[in-house]
PDB file of C-alpha atoms and ligand atoms in Angstrom:
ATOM      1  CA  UNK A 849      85.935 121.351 138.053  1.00 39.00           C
ATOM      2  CA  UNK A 850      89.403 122.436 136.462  1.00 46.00           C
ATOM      3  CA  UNK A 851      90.324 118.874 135.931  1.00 44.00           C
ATOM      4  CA  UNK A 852      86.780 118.106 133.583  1.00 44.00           C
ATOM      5  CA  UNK A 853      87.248 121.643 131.458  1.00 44.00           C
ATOM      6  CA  UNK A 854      90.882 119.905 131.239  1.00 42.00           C
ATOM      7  CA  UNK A 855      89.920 117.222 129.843  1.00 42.00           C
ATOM      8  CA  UNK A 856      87.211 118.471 127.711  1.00 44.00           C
ATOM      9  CA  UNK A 857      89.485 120.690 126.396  1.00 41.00           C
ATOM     10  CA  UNK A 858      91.677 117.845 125.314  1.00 41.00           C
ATOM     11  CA  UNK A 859      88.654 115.867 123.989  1.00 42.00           C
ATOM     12  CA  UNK A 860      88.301 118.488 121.320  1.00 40.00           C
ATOM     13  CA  UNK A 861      91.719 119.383 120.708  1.00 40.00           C
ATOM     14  CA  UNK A 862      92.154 115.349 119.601  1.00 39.00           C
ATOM     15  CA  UNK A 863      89.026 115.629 117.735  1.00 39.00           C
ATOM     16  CA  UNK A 864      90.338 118.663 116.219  1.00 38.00           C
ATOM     17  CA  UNK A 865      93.946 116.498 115.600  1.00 38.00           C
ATOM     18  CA  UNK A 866      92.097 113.376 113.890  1.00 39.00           C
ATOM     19  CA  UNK A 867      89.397 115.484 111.704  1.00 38.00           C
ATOM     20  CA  UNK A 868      92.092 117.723 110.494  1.00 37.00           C
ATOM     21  CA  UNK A 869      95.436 115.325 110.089  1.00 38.00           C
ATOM     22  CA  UNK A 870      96.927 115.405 106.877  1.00 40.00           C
ATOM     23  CA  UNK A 871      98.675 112.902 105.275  1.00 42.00           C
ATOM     24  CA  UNK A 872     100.769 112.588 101.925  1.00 41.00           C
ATOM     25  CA  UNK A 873      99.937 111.000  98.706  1.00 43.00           C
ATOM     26  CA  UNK A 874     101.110 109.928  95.939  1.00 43.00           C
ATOM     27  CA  UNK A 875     101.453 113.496  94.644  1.00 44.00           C
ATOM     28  CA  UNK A 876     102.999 116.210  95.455  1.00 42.00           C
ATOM     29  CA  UNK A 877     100.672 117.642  97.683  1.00 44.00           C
ATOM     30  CA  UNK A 878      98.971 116.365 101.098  1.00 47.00           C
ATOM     31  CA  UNK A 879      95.251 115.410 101.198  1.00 47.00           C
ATOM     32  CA  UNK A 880      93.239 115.918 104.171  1.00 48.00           C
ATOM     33  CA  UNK A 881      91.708 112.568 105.534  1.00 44.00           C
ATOM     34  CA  UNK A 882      88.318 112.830 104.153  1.00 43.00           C
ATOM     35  CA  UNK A 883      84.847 112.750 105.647  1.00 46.00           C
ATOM     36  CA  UNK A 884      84.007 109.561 104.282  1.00 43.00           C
ATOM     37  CA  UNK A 885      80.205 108.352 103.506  1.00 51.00           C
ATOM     38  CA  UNK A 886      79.568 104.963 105.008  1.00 67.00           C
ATOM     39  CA  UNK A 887      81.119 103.872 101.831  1.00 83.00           C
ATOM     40  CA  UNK A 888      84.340 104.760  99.724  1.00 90.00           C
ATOM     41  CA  UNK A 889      83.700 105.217  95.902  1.00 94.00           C
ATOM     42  CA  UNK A 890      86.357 106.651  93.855  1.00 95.00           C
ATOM     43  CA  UNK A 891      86.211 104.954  89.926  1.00 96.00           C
ATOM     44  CA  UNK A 892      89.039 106.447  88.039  1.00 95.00           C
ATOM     45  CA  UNK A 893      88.994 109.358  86.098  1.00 93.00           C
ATOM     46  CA  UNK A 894      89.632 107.263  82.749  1.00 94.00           C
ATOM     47  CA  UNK A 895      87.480 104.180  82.883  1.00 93.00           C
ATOM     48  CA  UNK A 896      90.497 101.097  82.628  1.00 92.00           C
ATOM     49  CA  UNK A 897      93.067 103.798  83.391  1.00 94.00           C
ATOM     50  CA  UNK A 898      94.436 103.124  87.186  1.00 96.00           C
ATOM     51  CA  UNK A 899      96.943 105.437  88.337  1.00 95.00           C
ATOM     52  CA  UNK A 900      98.698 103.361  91.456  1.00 95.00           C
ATOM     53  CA  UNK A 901      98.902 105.266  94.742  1.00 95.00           C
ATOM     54  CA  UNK A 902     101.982 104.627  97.501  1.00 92.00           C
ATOM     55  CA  UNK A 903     100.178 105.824 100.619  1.00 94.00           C
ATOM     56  CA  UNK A 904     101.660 105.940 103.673  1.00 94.00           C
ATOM     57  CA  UNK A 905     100.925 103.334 106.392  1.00 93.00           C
ATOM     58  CA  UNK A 906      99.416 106.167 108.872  1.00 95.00           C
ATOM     59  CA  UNK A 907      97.362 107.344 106.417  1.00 95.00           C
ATOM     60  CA  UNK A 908      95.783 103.884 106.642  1.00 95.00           C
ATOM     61  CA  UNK A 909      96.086 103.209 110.063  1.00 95.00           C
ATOM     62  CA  UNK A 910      93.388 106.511 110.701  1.00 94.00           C
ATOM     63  CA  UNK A 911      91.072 105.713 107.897  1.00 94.00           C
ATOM     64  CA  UNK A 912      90.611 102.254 108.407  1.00 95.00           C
ATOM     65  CA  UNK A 913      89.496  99.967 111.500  1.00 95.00           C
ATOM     66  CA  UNK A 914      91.916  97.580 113.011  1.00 96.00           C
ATOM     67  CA  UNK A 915      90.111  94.647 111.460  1.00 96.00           C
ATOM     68  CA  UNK A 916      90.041  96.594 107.746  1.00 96.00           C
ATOM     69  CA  UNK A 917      93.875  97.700 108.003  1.00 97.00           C
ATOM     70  CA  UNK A 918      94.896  94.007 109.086  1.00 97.00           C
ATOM     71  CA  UNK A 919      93.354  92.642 105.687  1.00 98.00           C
ATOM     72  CA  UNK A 920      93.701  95.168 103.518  1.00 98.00           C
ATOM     73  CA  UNK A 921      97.532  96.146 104.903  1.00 97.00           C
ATOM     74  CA  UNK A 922      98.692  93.029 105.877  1.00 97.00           C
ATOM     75  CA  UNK A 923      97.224  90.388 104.572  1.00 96.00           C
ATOM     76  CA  UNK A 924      94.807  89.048 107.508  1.00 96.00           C
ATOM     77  CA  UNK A 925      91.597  87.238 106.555  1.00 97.00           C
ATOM     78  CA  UNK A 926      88.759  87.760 107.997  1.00 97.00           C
ATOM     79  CA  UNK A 927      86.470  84.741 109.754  1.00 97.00           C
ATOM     80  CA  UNK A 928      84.095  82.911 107.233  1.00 97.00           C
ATOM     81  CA  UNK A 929      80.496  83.852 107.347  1.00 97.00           C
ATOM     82  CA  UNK A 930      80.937  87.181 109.255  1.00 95.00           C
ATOM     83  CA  UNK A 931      80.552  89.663 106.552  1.00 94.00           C
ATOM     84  CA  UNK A 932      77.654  91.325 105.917  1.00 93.00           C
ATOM     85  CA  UNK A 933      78.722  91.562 102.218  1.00 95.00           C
ATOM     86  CA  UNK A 934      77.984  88.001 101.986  1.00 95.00           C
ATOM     87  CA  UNK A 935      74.176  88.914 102.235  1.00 93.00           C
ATOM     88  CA  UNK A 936      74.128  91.524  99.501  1.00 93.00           C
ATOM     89  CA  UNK A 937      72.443  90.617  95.847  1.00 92.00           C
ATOM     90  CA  UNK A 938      71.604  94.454  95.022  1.00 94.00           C
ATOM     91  CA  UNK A 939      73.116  95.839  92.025  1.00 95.00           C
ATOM     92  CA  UNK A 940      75.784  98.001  92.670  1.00 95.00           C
ATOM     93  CA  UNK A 941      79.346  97.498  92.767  1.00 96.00           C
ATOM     94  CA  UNK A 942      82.082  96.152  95.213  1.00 97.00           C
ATOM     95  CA  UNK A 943      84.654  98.975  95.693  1.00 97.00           C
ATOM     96  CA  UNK A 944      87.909  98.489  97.638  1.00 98.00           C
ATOM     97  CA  UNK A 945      86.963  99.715 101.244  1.00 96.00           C
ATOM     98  CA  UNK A 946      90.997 101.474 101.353  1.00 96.00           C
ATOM     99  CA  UNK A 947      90.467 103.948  98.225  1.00 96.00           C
ATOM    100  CA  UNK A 948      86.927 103.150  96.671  1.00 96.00           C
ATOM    101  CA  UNK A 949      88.865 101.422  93.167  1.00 97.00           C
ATOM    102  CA  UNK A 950      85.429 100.182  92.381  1.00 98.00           C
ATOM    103  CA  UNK A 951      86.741  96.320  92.159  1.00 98.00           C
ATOM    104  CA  UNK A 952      83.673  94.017  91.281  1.00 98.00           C
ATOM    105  CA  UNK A 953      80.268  94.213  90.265  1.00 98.00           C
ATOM    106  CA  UNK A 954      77.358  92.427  92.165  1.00 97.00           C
ATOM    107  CA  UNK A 955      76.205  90.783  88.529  1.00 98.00           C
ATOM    108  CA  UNK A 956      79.067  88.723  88.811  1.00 98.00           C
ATOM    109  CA  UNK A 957      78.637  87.762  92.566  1.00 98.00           C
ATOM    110  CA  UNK A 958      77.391  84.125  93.556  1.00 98.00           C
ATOM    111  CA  UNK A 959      77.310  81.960  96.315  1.00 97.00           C
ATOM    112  CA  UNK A 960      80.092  79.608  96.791  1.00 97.00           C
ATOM    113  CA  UNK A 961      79.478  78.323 100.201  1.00 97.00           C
ATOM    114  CA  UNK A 962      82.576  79.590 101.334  1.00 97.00           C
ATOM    115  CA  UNK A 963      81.457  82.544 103.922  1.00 97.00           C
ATOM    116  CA  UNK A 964      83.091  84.535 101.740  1.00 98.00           C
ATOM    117  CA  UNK A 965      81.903  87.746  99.044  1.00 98.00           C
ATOM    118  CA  UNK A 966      82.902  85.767  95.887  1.00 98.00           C
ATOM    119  CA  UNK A 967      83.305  86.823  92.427  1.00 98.00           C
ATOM    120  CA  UNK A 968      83.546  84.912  89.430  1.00 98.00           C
ATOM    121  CA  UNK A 969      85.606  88.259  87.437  1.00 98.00           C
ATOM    122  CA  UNK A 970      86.771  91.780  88.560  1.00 98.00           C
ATOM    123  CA  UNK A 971      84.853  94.954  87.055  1.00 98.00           C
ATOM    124  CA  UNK A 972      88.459  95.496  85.036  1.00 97.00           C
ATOM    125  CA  UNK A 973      91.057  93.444  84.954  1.00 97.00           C
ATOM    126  CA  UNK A 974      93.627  96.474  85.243  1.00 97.00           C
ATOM    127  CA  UNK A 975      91.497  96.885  88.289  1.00 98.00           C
ATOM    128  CA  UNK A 976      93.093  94.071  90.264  1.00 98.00           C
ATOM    129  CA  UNK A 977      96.770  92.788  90.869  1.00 98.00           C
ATOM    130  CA  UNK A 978      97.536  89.002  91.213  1.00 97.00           C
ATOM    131  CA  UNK A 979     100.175  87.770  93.248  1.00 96.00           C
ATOM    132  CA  UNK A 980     101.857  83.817  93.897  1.00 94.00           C
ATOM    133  CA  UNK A 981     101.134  83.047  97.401  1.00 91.00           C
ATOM    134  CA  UNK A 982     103.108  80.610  98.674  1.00 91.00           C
ATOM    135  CA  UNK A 983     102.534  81.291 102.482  1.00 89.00           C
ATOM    136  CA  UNK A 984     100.958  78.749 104.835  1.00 87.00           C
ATOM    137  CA  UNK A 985     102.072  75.961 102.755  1.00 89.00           C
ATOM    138  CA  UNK A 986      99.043  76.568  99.870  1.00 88.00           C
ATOM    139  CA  UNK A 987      99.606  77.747  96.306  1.00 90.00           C
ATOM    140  CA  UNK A 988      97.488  80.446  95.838  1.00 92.00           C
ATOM    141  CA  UNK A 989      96.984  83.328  93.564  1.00 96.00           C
ATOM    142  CA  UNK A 990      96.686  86.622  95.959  1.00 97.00           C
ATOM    143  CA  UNK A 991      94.640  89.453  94.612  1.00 98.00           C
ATOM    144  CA  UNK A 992      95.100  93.172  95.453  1.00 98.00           C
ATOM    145  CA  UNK A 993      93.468  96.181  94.759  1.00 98.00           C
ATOM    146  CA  UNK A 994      95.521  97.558  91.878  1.00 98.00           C
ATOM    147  CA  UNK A 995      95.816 101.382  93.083  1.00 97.00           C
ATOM    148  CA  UNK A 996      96.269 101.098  96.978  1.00 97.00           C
ATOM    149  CA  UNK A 997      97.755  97.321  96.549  1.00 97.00           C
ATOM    150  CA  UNK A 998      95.739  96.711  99.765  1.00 98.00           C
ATOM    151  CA  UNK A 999      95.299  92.683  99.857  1.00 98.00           C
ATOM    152  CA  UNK A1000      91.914  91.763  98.650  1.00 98.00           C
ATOM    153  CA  UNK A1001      92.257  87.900  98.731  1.00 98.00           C
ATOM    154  CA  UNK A1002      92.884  85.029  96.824  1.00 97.00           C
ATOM    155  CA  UNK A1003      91.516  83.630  93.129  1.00 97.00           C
ATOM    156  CA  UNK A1004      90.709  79.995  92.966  1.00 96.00           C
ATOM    157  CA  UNK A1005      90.312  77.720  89.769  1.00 96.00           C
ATOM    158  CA  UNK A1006      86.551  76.404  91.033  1.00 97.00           C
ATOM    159  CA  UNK A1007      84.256  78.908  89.899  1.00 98.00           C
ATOM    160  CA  UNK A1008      81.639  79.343  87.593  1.00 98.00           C
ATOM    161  CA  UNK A1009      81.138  80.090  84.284  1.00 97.00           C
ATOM    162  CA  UNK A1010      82.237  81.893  82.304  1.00 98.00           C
ATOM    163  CA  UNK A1011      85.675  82.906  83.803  1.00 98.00           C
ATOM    164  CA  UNK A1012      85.729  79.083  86.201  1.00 98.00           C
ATOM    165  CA  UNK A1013      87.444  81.528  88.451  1.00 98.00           C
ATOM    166  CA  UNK A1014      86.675  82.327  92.581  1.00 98.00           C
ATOM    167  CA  UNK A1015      87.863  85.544  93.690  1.00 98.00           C
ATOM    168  CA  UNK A1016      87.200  84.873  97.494  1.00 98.00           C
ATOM    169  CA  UNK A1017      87.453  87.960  98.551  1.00 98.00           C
ATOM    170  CA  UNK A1018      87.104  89.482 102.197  1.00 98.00           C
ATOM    171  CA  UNK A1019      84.099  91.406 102.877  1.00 97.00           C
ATOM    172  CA  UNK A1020      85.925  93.671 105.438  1.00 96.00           C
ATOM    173  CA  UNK A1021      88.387  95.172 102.426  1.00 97.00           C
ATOM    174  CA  UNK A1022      84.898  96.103 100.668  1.00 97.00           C
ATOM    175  CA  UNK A1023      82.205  98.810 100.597  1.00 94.00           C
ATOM    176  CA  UNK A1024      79.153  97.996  98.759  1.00 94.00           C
ATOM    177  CA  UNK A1025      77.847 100.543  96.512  1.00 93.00           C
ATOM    178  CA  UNK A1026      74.221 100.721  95.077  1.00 92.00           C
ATOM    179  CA  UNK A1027      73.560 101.422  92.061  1.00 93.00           C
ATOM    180  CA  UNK A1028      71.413 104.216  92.389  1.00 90.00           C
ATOM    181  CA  UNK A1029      74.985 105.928  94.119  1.00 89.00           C
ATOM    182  CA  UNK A1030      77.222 104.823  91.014  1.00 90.00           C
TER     183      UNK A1030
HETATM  184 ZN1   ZN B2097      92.311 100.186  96.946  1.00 95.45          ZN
END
């Protein structure tokens, strides 16, 4: 009997610990981990105007699943055709699933066959960060979110009109967004 109200007692005390953790930001001051929707949407407060955050890893390691924090923190990809972003022609927006930097917008979505959410342009291109990726023995052009830097994925040359560009991005380092939300 002692040992349950124990550990009952401890059950809330660590749901006490995770709902009320604070973290730093980029600021000065620290910023509870939020309550988040089943989506994160946070466009800047000056359309074009992206004010780069340097987060700490824990802060990422609560908010995000191990599948989301191994993409978006270190550069894992996610298996083809698994997303459920790959489904999605609403209208709405893409939005980076770390801070909400909304990052593409579903008018510029097609299908490329890959398994992957692909783009043929970001919403902004101050939105986005591109990066040579030399890894694995490819040339590739890696492409971050620009205000969390969390690794988005990679820009290819085989698109469509009118950019000819691919952003293959993972689905996992995205929330969707409908447009009736924006
Ligand atoms: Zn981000």
């Amino acid at each position: 009997m002692r040992f349950t109200a124990l550990l009952a007692l401890l059950f809330v005390f660590a749901c006490n610990s995770t709902s009320q953790s604070t973290v730093a930001t980029s600021g000065d001051s620290a910023t509870a981990v939020p309550d988040m929707p089943d989506y994160r949407y946070d466009p800047p407060a000056e359309a074009g105007a992206v004010v780069p955050i340097d987060t700490p890893d824990t802060y990422w390691k609560e908010l995000l699943t191990d599948e989301e924090y191994n993409i978006l923190r270190e550069d894992g990809t996610e298996r083809s055709f698994t997303s459920p972003l790959n489904d999605i022609k609403a209208a709405g927006v893409f939005a980076c699933r770390a801070c909400g930097l909304p990052l593409f917008d579903s008018s510029t979505k097609f299908e490329s066959g890959t398994g992957w959410p692909s783009f043929y342009q970001p919403i902004d291109p101050a939105y986005v960060t591109e990066e040579s990726d030399n890894r694995y023995g490819m040339q590739r052009t890696e492409v971050s979110c620009a205000r969390c830097g969390g690794h988005q994925g990679h820009i290819f040359p085989d698109g469509p009109a009118p950019t000819g560009l691919r952003y293959c991005i993972n689905g996992a380092a995205l929330n969707f967004v409908p447009e009736a939300d924006l």
